[in-house]
Structure formats: C-alpha cells, structure tokens
Amino acid sequence: MDCVACSSAAMTERPQRTARGYRRFRCRDCGKQYNERSGGVLNHAQTRPT
Ligand SMILES: [Zn+2]
C-alpha cells in the first residue's frame, strides 16, 4: 500500500483498528494517517461513477 499523499511505500500499520475494524496506516514520510477504507485506489473507484 502506497501513501495517497506522497506515494511513499514507507507505510506503518498501526496496532489499533477503527471502530469498524479496518486497519490503520501512517506514512512515515509525510505523516498522513488513514485506514484501508479512507485512502487508495479502491475507495476512489467506488466513489467515482464513470
Ligand atoms: Zn505520505
């Protein structure tokens, strides 16, 4: 999984999960935090009807 903000691969998985059970990640390069549902290509595909 690459950072959606800076495309870095230096992602750290947090031990905590969200209330819905999604894994959380943090970018060590830019510090951005998100879970597996809030960032990335998958979410984009679902929220952008073609
Ligand atoms: Zn980043």
mmCIF file of N, CA and C and ligand atoms in Angstrom:
data_model
loop_
_atom_site.group_PDB
_atom_site.id
_atom_site.type_symbol
_atom_site.label_atom_id
_atom_site.label_comp_id
_atom_site.label_asym_id
_atom_site.label_seq_id
_atom_site.Cartn_x
_atom_site.Cartn_y
_atom_site.Cartn_z
ATOM 1 N N MET A 1 0.848 -1.201 0.000
ATOM 2 C CA MET A 1 0.000 0.000 0.000
ATOM 3 C C MET A 1 0.876 1.239 0.000
ATOM 4 N N ASP A 2 0.639 2.142 -0.945
ATOM 5 C CA ASP A 2 1.417 3.375 -1.017
ATOM 6 C C ASP A 2 0.611 4.547 -0.458
ATOM 7 N N CYS A 3 1.316 5.536 0.025
ATOM 8 C CA CYS A 3 0.662 6.722 0.565
ATOM 9 C C CYS A 3 -0.090 7.451 -0.549
ATOM 10 N N VAL A 4 -1.317 7.856 -0.254
ATOM 11 C CA VAL A 4 -2.106 8.547 -1.272
ATOM 12 C C VAL A 4 -1.640 9.985 -1.435
ATOM 13 N N ALA A 5 -0.917 10.494 -0.438
ATOM 14 C CA ALA A 5 -0.497 11.887 -0.489
ATOM 15 C C ALA A 5 0.849 12.043 -1.191
ATOM 16 N N CYS A 6 1.813 11.181 -0.873
ATOM 17 C CA CYS A 6 3.153 11.361 -1.420
ATOM 18 C C CYS A 6 3.643 10.111 -2.146
ATOM 19 N N SER A 7 2.797 9.075 -2.245
ATOM 20 C CA SER A 7 3.130 7.850 -2.967
ATOM 21 C C SER A 7 4.286 7.094 -2.345
ATOM 22 N N SER A 8 4.612 7.402 -1.114
ATOM 23 C CA SER A 8 5.676 6.685 -0.441
ATOM 24 C C SER A 8 5.221 5.278 -0.065
ATOM 25 N N ALA A 9 6.160 4.357 -0.056
ATOM 26 C CA ALA A 9 5.847 2.988 0.352
ATOM 27 C C ALA A 9 6.203 2.767 1.820
ATOM 28 N N ALA A 10 6.658 3.829 2.486
ATOM 29 C CA ALA A 10 7.073 3.702 3.880
ATOM 30 C C ALA A 10 5.877 3.804 4.803
ATOM 31 N N MET A 11 4.942 2.879 4.647
ATOM 32 C CA MET A 11 3.734 2.912 5.446
ATOM 33 C C MET A 11 3.907 2.068 6.692
ATOM 34 N N THR A 12 3.414 2.558 7.810
ATOM 35 C CA THR A 12 3.439 1.816 9.050
ATOM 36 C C THR A 12 2.024 1.421 9.425
ATOM 37 N N GLU A 13 1.824 0.153 9.722
ATOM 38 C CA GLU A 13 0.493 -0.274 10.144
ATOM 39 C C GLU A 13 0.350 -0.077 11.632
ATOM 40 N N ARG A 14 -0.724 0.595 12.033
ATOM 41 C CA ARG A 14 -0.947 0.845 13.453
ATOM 42 C C ARG A 14 -1.567 -0.387 14.099
ATOM 43 N N PRO A 15 -1.237 -0.618 15.381
ATOM 44 C CA PRO A 15 -1.833 -1.763 16.091
ATOM 45 C C PRO A 15 -3.326 -1.580 16.339
ATOM 46 N N GLN A 16 -3.779 -0.332 16.409
ATOM 47 C CA GLN A 16 -5.206 -0.089 16.641
ATOM 48 C C GLN A 16 -5.969 -0.255 15.343
ATOM 49 N N ARG A 17 -7.251 -0.585 15.493
ATOM 50 C CA ARG A 17 -8.139 -0.626 14.344
ATOM 51 C C ARG A 17 -9.240 0.393 14.533
ATOM 52 N N THR A 18 -9.886 0.735 13.449
ATOM 53 C CA THR A 18 -11.001 1.667 13.554
ATOM 54 C C THR A 18 -12.192 0.971 14.197
ATOM 55 N N ALA A 19 -13.225 1.738 14.478
ATOM 56 C CA ALA A 19 -14.424 1.182 15.106
ATOM 57 C C ALA A 19 -15.039 0.099 14.223
ATOM 58 N N ARG A 20 -14.831 0.198 12.940
ATOM 59 C CA ARG A 20 -15.403 -0.782 12.017
ATOM 60 C C ARG A 20 -14.436 -1.926 11.728
ATOM 61 N N GLY A 21 -13.283 -1.890 12.344
ATOM 62 C CA GLY A 21 -12.360 -2.998 12.203
ATOM 63 C C GLY A 21 -11.387 -2.873 11.044
ATOM 64 N N TYR A 22 -11.294 -1.685 10.475
ATOM 65 C CA TYR A 22 -10.355 -1.503 9.376
ATOM 66 C C TYR A 22 -8.969 -1.238 9.922
ATOM 67 N N ARG A 23 -7.980 -1.702 9.188
ATOM 68 C CA ARG A 23 -6.613 -1.449 9.612
ATOM 69 C C ARG A 23 -6.249 0.010 9.390
ATOM 70 N N ARG A 24 -5.353 0.524 10.221
ATOM 71 C CA ARG A 24 -4.945 1.921 10.111
ATOM 72 C C ARG A 24 -3.483 1.982 9.727
ATOM 73 N N PHE A 25 -3.174 2.977 8.934
ATOM 74 C CA PHE A 25 -1.803 3.141 8.472
ATOM 75 C C PHE A 25 -1.342 4.577 8.683
ATOM 76 N N ARG A 26 -0.025 4.732 8.754
ATOM 77 C CA ARG A 26 0.537 6.064 8.848
ATOM 78 C C ARG A 26 1.765 6.120 7.951
ATOM 79 N N CYS A 27 1.891 7.230 7.236
ATOM 80 C CA CYS A 27 3.037 7.411 6.348
ATOM 81 C C CYS A 27 4.197 7.992 7.131
ATOM 82 N N ARG A 28 5.337 7.340 7.024
ATOM 83 C CA ARG A 28 6.496 7.827 7.772
ATOM 84 C C ARG A 28 7.163 8.997 7.065
ATOM 85 N N ASP A 29 6.811 9.226 5.810
ATOM 86 C CA ASP A 29 7.427 10.323 5.075
ATOM 87 C C ASP A 29 6.681 11.638 5.267
ATOM 88 N N CYS A 30 5.364 11.631 5.107
ATOM 89 C CA CYS A 30 4.592 12.874 5.233
ATOM 90 C C CYS A 30 3.728 12.900 6.484
ATOM 91 N N GLY A 31 3.590 11.768 7.165
ATOM 92 C CA GLY A 31 2.856 11.745 8.421
ATOM 93 C C GLY A 31 1.364 11.584 8.263
ATOM 94 N N LYS A 32 0.887 11.435 7.056
ATOM 95 C CA LYS A 32 -0.550 11.298 6.849
ATOM 96 C C LYS A 32 -1.037 9.973 7.413
ATOM 97 N N GLN A 33 -2.210 10.005 8.032
ATOM 98 C CA GLN A 33 -2.784 8.793 8.594
ATOM 99 C C GLN A 33 -4.111 8.497 7.932
ATOM 100 N N TYR A 34 -4.367 7.240 7.670
ATOM 101 C CA TYR A 34 -5.659 6.854 7.134
ATOM 102 C C TYR A 34 -5.868 5.370 7.322
ATOM 103 N N ASN A 35 -7.091 4.924 7.108
ATOM 104 C CA ASN A 35 -7.349 3.499 7.213
ATOM 105 C C ASN A 35 -7.516 2.920 5.817
ATOM 106 N N GLU A 36 -7.710 1.602 5.752
ATOM 107 C CA GLU A 36 -7.720 0.949 4.444
ATOM 108 C C GLU A 36 -8.963 1.302 3.632
ATOM 109 N N ARG A 37 -9.901 2.017 4.237
ATOM 110 C CA ARG A 37 -11.097 2.426 3.502
ATOM 111 C C ARG A 37 -11.055 3.900 3.135
ATOM 112 N N SER A 38 -10.173 4.655 3.719
ATOM 113 C CA SER A 38 -10.196 6.105 3.519
ATOM 114 C C SER A 38 -9.207 6.561 2.465
ATOM 115 N N GLY A 39 -8.334 5.690 2.052
ATOM 116 C CA GLY A 39 -7.351 6.121 1.082
ATOM 117 C C GLY A 39 -7.074 5.043 0.063
ATOM 118 N N GLY A 40 -6.604 5.434 -1.085
ATOM 119 C CA GLY A 40 -6.192 4.423 -2.042
ATOM 120 C C GLY A 40 -7.124 4.290 -3.217
ATOM 121 N N VAL A 41 -6.731 3.429 -4.118
ATOM 122 C CA VAL A 41 -7.409 3.304 -5.406
ATOM 123 C C VAL A 41 -8.803 2.710 -5.259
ATOM 124 N N LEU A 42 -8.947 1.752 -4.345
ATOM 125 C CA LEU A 42 -10.233 1.089 -4.181
ATOM 126 C C LEU A 42 -11.353 2.080 -3.868
ATOM 127 N N ASN A 43 -11.084 2.937 -2.877
ATOM 128 C CA ASN A 43 -12.080 3.900 -2.458
ATOM 129 C C ASN A 43 -12.420 4.854 -3.603
ATOM 130 N N HIS A 44 -11.406 5.254 -4.331
ATOM 131 C CA HIS A 44 -11.649 6.151 -5.467
ATOM 132 C C HIS A 44 -12.587 5.508 -6.475
ATOM 133 N N ALA A 45 -12.358 4.249 -6.742
ATOM 134 C CA ALA A 45 -13.148 3.554 -7.752
ATOM 135 C C ALA A 45 -14.613 3.490 -7.341
ATOM 136 N N GLN A 46 -14.841 3.382 -6.018
ATOM 137 C CA GLN A 46 -16.219 3.247 -5.557
ATOM 138 C C GLN A 46 -16.945 4.581 -5.507
ATOM 139 N N THR A 47 -16.206 5.665 -5.291
ATOM 140 C CA THR A 47 -16.856 6.954 -5.141
ATOM 141 C C THR A 47 -16.888 7.744 -6.436
ATOM 142 N N ARG A 48 -16.338 7.179 -7.507
ATOM 143 C CA ARG A 48 -16.339 7.910 -8.773
ATOM 144 C C ARG A 48 -17.053 7.118 -9.857
ATOM 145 N N PRO A 49 -18.316 7.355 -10.024
ATOM 146 C CA PRO A 49 -19.019 6.672 -11.123
ATOM 147 C C PRO A 49 -18.507 7.171 -12.476
ATOM 148 N N THR A 50 -18.344 6.274 -13.361
ATOM 149 C CA THR A 50 -17.804 6.654 -14.666
ATOM 150 C C THR A 50 -18.940 6.990 -15.644
HETATM 151 ZN ZN ZN B 1 2.936 10.159 2.561
#
